Tab-separated table of C-alpha atoms in Angstrom:
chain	number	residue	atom	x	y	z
R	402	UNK	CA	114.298	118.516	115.645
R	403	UNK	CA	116.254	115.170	115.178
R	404	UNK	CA	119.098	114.207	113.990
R	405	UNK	CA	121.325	111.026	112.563
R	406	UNK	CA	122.226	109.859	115.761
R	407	UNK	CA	124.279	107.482	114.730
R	408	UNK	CA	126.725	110.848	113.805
R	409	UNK	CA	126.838	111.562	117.455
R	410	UNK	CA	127.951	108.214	119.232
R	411	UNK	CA	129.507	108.219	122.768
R	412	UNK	CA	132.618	106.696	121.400
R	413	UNK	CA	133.963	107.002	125.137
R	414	UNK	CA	136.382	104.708	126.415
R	415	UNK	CA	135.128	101.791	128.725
R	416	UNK	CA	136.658	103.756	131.502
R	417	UNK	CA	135.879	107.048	130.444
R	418	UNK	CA	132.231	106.119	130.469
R	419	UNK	CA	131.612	104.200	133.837
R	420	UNK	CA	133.901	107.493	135.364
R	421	UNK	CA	131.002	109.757	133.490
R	422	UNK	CA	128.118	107.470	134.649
R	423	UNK	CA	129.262	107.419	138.153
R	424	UNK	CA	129.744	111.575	137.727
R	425	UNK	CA	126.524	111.873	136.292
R	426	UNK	CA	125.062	110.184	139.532
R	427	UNK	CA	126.671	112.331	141.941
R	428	UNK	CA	125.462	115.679	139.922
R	429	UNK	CA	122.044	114.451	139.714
R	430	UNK	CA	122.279	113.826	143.617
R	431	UNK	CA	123.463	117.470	143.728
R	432	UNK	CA	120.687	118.492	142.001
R	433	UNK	CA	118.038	116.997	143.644
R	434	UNK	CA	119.128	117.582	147.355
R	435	UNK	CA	119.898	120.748	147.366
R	436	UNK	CA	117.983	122.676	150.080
R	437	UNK	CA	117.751	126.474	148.801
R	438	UNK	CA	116.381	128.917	151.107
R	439	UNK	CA	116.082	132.946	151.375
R	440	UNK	CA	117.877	134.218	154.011
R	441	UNK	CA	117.778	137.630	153.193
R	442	UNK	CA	117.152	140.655	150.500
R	443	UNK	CA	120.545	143.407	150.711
R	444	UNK	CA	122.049	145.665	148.242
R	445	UNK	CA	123.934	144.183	145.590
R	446	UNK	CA	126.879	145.961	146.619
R	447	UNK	CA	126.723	144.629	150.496
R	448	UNK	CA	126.872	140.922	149.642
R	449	UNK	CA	127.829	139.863	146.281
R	450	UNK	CA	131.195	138.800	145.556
R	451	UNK	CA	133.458	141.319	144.380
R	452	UNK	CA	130.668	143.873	143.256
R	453	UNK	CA	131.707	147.330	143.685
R	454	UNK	CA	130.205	150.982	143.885
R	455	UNK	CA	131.861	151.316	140.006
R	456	UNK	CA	130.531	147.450	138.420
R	457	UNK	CA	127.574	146.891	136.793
R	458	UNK	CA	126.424	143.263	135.838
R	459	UNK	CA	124.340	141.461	132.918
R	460	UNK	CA	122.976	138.203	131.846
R	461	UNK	CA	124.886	135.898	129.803
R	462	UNK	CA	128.207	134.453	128.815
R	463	UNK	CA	130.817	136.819	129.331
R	464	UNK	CA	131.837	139.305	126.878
R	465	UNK	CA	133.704	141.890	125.877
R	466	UNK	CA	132.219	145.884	126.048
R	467	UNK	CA	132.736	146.382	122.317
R	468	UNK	CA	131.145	142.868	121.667
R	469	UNK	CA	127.900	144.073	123.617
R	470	UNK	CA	125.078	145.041	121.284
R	471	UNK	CA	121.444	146.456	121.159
R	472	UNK	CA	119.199	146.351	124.066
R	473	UNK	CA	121.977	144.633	126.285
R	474	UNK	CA	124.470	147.307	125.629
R	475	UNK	CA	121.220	150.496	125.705
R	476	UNK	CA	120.221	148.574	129.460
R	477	UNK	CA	123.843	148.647	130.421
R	478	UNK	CA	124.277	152.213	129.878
R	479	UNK	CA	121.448	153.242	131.292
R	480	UNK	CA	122.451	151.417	134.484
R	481	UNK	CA	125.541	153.598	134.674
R	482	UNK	CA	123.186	156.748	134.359
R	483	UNK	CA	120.878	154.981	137.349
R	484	UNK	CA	123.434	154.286	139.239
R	485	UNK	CA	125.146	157.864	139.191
R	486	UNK	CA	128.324	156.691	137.530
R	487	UNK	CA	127.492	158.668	134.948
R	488	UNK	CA	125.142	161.866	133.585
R	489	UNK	CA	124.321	160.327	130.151
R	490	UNK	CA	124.895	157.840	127.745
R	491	UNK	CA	127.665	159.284	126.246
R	492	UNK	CA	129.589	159.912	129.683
R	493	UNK	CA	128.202	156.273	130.624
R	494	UNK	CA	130.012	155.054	126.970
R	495	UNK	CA	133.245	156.883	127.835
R	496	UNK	CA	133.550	155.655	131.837
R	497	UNK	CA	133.171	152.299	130.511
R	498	UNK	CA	135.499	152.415	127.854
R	499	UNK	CA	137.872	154.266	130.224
R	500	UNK	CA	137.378	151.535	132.860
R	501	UNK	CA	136.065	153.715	135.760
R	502	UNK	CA	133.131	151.594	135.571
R	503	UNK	CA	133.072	147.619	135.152
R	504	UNK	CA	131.091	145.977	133.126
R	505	UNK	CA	130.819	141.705	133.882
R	506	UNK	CA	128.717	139.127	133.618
R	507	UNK	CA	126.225	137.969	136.640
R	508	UNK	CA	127.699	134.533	135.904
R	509	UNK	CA	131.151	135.921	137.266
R	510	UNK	CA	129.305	137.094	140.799
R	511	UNK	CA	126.801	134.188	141.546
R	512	UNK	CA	124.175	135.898	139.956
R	513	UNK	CA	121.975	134.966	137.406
R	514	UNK	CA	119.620	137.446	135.530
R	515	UNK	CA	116.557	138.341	133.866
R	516	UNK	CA	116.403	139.360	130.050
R	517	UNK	CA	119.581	141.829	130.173
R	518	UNK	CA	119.851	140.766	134.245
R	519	UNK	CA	121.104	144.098	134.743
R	520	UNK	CA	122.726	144.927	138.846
R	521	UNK	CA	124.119	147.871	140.101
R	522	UNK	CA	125.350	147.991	143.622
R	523	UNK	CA	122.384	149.665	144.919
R	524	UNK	CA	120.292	147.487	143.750
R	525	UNK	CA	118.605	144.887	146.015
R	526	UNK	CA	119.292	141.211	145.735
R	527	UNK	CA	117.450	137.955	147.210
R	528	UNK	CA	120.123	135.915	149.132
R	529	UNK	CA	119.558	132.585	148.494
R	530	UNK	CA	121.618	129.744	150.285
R	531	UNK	CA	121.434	126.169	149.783
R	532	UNK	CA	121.147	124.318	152.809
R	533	UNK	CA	123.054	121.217	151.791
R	534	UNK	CA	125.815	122.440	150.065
R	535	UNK	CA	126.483	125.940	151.321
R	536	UNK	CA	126.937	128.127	148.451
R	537	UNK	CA	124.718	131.350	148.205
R	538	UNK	CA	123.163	132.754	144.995
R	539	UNK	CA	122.097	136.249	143.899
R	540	UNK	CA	119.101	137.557	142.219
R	541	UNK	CA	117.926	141.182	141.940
R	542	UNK	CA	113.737	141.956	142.572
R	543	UNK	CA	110.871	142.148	140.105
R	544	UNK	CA	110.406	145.215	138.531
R	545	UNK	CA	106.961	145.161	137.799
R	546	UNK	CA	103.828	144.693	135.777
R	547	UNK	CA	104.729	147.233	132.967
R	548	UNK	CA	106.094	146.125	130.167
R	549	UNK	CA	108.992	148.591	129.971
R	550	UNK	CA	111.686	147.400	132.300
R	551	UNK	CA	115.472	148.121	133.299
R	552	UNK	CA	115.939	144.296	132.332
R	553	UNK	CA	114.267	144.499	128.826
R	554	UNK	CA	116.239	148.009	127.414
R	555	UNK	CA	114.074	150.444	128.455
R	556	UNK	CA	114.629	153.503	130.597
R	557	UNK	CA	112.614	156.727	131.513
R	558	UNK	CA	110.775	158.488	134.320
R	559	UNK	CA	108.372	155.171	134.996
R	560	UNK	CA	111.466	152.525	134.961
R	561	UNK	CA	113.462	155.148	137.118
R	562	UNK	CA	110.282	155.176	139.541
R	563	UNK	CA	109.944	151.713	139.970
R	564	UNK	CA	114.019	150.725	140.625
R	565	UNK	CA	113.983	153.279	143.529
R	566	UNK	CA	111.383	151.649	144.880
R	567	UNK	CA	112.144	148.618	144.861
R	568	UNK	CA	115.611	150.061	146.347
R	569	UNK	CA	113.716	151.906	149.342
R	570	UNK	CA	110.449	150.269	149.740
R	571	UNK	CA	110.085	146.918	148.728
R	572	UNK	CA	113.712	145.467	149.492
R	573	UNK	CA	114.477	146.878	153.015
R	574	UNK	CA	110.820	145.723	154.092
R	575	UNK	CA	111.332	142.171	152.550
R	576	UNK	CA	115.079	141.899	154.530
R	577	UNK	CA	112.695	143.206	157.691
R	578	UNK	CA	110.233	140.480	156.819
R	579	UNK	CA	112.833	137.745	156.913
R	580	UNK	CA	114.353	139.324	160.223
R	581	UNK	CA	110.757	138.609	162.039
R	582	UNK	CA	109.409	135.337	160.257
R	583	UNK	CA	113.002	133.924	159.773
R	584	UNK	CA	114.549	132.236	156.260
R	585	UNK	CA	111.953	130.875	153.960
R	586	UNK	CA	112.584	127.528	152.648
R	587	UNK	CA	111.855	127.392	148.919
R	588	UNK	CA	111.903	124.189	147.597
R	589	UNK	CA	108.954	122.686	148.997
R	590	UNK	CA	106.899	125.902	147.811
R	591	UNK	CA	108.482	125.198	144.480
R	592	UNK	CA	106.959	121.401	144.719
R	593	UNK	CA	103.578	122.746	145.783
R	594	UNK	CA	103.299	125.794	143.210
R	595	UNK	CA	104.097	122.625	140.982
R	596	UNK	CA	101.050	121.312	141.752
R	597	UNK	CA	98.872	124.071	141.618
R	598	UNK	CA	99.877	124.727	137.667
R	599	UNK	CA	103.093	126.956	137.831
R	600	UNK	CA	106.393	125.042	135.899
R	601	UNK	CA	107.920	128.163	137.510
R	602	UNK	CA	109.505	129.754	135.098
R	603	UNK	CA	107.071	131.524	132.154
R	604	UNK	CA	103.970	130.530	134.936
R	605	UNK	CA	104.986	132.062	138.721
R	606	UNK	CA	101.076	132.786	139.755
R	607	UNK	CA	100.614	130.021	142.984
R	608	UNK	CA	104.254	130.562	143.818
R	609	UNK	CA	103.708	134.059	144.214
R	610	UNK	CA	100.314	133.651	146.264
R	611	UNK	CA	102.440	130.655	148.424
R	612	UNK	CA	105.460	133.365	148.917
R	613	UNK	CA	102.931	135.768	149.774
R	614	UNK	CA	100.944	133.986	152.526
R	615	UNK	CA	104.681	133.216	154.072
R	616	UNK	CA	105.132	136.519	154.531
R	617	UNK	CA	101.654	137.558	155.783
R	618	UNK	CA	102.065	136.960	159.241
R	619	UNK	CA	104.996	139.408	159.293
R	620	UNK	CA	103.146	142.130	157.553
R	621	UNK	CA	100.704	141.955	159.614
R	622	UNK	CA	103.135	142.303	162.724
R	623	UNK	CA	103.915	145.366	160.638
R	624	UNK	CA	100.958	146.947	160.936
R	625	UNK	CA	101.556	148.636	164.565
R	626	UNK	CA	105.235	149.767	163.665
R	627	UNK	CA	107.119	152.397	161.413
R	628	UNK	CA	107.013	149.572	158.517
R	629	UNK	CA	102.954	149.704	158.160
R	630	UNK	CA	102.953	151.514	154.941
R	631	UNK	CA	105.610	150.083	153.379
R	632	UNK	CA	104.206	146.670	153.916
R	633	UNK	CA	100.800	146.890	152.712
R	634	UNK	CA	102.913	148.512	149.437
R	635	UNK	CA	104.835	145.144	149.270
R	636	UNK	CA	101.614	143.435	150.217
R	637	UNK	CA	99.737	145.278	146.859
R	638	UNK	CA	102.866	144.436	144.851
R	639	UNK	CA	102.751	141.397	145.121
R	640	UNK	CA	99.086	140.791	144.645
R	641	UNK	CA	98.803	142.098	141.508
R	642	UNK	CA	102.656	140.738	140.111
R	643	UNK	CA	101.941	137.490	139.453
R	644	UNK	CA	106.264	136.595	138.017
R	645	UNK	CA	107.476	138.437	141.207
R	646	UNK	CA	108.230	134.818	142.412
R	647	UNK	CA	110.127	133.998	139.327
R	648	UNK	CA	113.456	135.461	140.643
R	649	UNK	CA	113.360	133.869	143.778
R	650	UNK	CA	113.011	130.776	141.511
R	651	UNK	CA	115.882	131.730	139.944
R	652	UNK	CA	118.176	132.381	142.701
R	653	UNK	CA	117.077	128.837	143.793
R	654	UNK	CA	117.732	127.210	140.536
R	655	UNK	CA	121.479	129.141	140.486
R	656	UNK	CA	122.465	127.999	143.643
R	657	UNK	CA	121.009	124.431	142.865
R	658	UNK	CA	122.786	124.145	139.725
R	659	UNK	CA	126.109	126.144	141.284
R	660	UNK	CA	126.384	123.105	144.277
R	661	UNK	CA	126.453	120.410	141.094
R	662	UNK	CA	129.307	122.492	138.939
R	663	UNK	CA	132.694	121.221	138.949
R	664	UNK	CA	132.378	117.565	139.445
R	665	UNK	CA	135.103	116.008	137.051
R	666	UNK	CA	133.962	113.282	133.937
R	667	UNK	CA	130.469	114.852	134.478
R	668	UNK	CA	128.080	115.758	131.127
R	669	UNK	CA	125.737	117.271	132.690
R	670	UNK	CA	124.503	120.998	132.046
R	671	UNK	CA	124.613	123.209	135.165
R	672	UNK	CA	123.621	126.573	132.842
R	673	UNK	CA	122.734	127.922	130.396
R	674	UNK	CA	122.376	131.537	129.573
R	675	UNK	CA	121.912	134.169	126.578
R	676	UNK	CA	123.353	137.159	125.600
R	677	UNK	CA	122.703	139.737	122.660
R	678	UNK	CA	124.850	137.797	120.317
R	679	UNK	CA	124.508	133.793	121.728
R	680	UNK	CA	123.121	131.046	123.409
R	681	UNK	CA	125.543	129.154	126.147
R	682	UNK	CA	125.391	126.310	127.778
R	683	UNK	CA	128.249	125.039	131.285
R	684	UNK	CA	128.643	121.651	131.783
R	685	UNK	CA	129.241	120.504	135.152
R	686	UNK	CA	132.875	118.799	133.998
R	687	UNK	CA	134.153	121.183	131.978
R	688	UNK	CA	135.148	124.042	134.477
R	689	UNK	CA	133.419	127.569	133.636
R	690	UNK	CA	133.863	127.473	130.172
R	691	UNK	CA	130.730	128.567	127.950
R	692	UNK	CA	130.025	126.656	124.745
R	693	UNK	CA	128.563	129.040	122.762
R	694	UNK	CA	126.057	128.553	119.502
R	695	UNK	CA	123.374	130.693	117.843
R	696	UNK	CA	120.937	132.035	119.365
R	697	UNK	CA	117.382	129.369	120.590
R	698	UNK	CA	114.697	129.299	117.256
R	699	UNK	CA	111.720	131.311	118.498
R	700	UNK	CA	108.000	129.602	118.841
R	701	UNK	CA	105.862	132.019	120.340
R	702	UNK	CA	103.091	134.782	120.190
R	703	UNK	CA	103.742	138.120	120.106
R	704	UNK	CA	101.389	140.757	121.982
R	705	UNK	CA	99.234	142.844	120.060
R	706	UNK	CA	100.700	144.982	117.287
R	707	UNK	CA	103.705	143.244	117.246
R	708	UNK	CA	105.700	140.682	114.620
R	709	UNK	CA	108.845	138.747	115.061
R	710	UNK	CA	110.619	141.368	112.862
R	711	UNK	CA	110.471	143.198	116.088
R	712	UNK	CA	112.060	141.081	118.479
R	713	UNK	CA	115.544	141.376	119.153
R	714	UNK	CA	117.551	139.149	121.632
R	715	UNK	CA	119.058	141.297	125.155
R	716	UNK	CA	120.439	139.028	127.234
R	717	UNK	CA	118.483	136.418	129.585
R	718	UNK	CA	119.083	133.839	132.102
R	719	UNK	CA	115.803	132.599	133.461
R	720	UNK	CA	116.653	129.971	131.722
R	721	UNK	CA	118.421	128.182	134.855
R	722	UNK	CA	115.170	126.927	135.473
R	723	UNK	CA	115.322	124.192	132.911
R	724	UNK	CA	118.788	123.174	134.027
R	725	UNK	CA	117.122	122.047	137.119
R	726	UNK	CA	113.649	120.350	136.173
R	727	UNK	CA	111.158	122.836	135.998
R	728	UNK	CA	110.206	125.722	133.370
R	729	UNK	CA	109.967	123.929	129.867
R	730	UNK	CA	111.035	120.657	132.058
R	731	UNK	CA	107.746	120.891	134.129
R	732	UNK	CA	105.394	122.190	131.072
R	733	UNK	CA	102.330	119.625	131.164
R	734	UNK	CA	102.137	121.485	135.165
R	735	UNK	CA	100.579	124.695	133.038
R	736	UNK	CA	98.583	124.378	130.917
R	737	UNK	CA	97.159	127.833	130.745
R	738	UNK	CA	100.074	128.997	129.153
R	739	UNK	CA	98.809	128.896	126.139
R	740	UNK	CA	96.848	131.967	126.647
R	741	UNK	CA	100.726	133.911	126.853
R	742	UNK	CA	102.930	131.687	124.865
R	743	UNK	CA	100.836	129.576	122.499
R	744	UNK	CA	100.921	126.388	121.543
R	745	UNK	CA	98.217	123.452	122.814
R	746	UNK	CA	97.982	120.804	126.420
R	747	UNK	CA	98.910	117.969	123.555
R	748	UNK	CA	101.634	119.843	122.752
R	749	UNK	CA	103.206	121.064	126.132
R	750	UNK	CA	102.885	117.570	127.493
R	751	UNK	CA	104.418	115.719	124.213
R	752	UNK	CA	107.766	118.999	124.861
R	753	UNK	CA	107.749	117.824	128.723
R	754	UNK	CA	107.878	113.946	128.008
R	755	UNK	CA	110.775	114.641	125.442
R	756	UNK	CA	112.704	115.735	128.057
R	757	UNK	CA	112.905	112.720	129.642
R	758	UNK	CA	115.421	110.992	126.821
R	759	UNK	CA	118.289	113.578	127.488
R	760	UNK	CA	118.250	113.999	131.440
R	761	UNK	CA	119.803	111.742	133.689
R	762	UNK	CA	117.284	111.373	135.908
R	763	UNK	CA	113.670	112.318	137.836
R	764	UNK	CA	113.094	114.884	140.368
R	765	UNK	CA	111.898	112.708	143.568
R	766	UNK	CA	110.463	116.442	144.671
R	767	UNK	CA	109.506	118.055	141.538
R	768	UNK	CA	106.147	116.006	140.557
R	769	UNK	CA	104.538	116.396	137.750
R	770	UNK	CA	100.554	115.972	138.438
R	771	UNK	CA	99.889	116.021	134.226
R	772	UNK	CA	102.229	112.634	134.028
R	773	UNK	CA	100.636	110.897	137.006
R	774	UNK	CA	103.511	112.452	139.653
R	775	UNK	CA	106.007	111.172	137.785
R	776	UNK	CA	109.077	113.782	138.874
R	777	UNK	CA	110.680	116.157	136.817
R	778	UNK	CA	113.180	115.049	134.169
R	779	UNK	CA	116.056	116.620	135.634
R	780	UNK	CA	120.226	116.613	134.505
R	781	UNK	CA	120.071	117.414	131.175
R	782	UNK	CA	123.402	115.399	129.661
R	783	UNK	CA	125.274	117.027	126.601
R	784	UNK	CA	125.744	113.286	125.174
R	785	UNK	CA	121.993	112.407	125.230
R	786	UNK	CA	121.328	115.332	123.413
R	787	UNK	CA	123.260	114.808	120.920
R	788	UNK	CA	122.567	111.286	120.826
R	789	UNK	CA	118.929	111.628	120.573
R	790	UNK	CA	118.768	115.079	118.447
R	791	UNK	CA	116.429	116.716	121.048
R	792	UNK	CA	116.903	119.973	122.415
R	793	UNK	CA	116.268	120.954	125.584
R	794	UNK	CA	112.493	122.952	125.728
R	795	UNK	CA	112.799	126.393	127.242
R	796	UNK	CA	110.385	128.885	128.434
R	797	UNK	CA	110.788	132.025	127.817
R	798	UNK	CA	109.676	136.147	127.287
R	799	UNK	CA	110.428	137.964	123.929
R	800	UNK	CA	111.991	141.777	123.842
R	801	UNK	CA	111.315	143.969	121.325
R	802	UNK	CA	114.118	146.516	119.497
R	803	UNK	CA	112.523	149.644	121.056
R	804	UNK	CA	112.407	148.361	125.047
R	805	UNK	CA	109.743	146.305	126.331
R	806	UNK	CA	108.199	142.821	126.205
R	807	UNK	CA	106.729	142.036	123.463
R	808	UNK	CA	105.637	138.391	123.126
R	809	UNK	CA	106.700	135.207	125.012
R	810	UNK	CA	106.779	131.527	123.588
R	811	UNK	CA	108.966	128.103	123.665
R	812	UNK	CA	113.323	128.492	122.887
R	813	UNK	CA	115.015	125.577	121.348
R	814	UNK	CA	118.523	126.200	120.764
R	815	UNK	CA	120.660	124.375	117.579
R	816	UNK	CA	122.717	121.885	118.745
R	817	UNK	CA	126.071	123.601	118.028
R	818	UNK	CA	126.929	124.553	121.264
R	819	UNK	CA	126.352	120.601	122.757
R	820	UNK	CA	128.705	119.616	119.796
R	821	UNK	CA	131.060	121.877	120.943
R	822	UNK	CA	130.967	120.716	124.400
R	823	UNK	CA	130.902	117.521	123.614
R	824	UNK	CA	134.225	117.784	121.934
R	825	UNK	CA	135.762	119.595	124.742
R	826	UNK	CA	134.447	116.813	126.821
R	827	UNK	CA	136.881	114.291	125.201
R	828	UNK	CA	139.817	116.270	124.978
R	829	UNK	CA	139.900	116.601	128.209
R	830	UNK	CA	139.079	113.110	129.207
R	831	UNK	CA	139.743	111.255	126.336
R	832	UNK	CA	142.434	112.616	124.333
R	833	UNK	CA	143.578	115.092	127.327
């Protein structure tokens, strides 16, 4: 999509601008050296911020209760019945209303989320801390193969099966893991997985296998204690879930993108994020306000039996990925994609090299082997969007209106919520 550009001209004040450039820099530098690393896998409710027994989280800008719809609102409620908060859905709908039980967004906590990125306090969490900067970021655990998941509005006997699980197998044995091998740097798996065709966010398959070997030599240390079964569960798991890396590359991407929020005159996105009614986007300048706008326009392929009158949007933040070079940012990396999502190899590298006109800069770790190791277009600026008319490219899965995945493809939101931002940006540093 393009637009008159000539509509959307900086129009900044000499100042202004050489205080944005100079901004720009420093979140860019954020970006690229931060150093995130697991450090360990907990209940929600042991080390998030200000989660308690009573909150439940999910993905997007925050909302009201009242204002949460569909699948997002159907995944929260069920989390209440999970959780024990309350019996059923209508006891769940009446302890929220009441406020005995919380209902925020994962944005509020550190978090970021999957599809309707739905956290209880029981639930377990990768603990992700980057290095350089010392912030932390959350992300809750893969639920699995199926395609009816807590995250995408379902519920039942299977879903219930799996969470528990994950709550009393596969967490406590990855924190156990992590006690014996020690914390597991990411980025430089990131870089590799790169390189062996993930963009690590629709395509997690070397990641997964890299994450896996790393923990290897501690489940095999395993294998003569009280942990033995346990760990050749995690060990199966893994082998046969090729996205279970995807939320570690998530909590990675939040905490990168976290240590580059909040540096004044910036333009530069450090989120973006969807809920059942909108698409937002947080620019690094501009505090923790959302700029919201309609929801991405949808190219993708649905799974068998399906249409696009069945999809219906719940919520998802995976989406961090982009903000920080990789996912629809690292495309030409995967081409096999097209076997999930669609599309051609002419067409995934002509969406990557786009990307280049509205970031600020290149990953110096993030290379992309497709455009001769040229690094990741990383920084994604608000102005260059608009200047340019290009959107940013995102990866993504598709939910369908009864629970469950249902097709997966390429996001590109309108540019309503850049205007927006844009705006904001010069009242408060033009105008102000």
């Amino acid at each position: 999509m393009t637009i008159d550009s000539q509509a959307f001209a900086l129009d900044l004040p000499a100042d202004v601008e050489e205080r944005r450039r100079a901004a720009n820099a420093e979140t860019l530098s954020r970006l690229t050296a931060a150093e995130p690393v697991l450090v360990d896998v907990a209940p929600a409710g042991d080390v998030v911020p200000g989660m308690t027994p009573s909150t439940i989280l999910t993905s997007g800008a925050p909302l009201e209760w009242h204002e949460y719809t569909g699948g997002q609102r159907r995944a929260v409620l069920y989390a209440a019945v999970y959780e024990g908060l309350a019996a059923d859905l209508a006891g769940a709908e009446q302890a929220i209303e009441s406020g005995r039980v919380q209902v925020r967004s994962t944005q509020q906590h550190a978090c970021i989320g999957s599809v309707a990125g739905i956290y209880t306090a029981s639930m377990p969490v990768l603990v992700v801390r980057d290095e350089t900067h010392g912030n932390t970021a959350f992300c809750n655990l893969y639920e699995g193969e199926s395609r009816h998941r807590l995250n995408y509005g379902s519920y039942g006997e299977e879903v219930v099966t799996g969470l528990r699980w994950l709550e009393e197998v596969m967490g406590p044995l990855l924190a156990e893991c992590l006690r014996r091998t020690g914390p597991i740097r990411l980025k430089p798996l990131m870089a590799r997985a790169l390189r062996l065709g993930d963009e690590l966010h629709s395509r997690n398959t070397a990641a997964t296998l890299l994450l896996t070997r790393e923990l290897t030599p501690a489940f095999l240390d395993l294998e003569s204690t009280e942990h033995a079964a346990a760990a050749r569960a995690v060990f199966e798991f893994l082998s046969r879930n090729e996205y279970a890396f995807l939320r570690l590359g998530m909590a990675a991407a939040k905490a990168t993108a976290d240590a580059a929020h909040g540096i004044p005159y910036s333009s530069v996105l450090t989120g973006m994020a969807l809920n059942c009614r909108e698409f937002g986007i947080r620019v690094s300048g501009l505090e923790d306000e959302w700029f919201r706008g309609a929801h991405p326009r949808l190219e993708g392929r649905f799974f068998d039996g399906f249409t696009e009158a069945d999809a219906e949007w719940i919520g998802g933040e995976s989406c961090v990925t982009e903000t920080i070079g990789l996912g629809g940012f690292a495309q030409a990396c995967a081409p096999t994609l097209q076997a999930y999502q669609g599309g051609t190899s002419e067409a995934m590298r002509a969406n990557n090299e786009a990307m280049y006109a509205i970031t600020v800069g290149e990953h110096p770790d993030f290379r992309l082997p497709p455009l001769d190791f040229r690094g990741s277009p990383v920084g994604i600026d608000v102005f260059k969007v608009l200047e340019t008319g290009v959107v940013p490219v995102i990866d993504g899965g598709l939910a369908g209106k009864d629970g469950g995945q249902i097709g997966a493809g390429v996001l590109r939101p309108d540019l309503d919520c850049f205007t927006d931002a844009a705006d904001a940006y010069r009242r408060r540093y033009v105008t102000g």
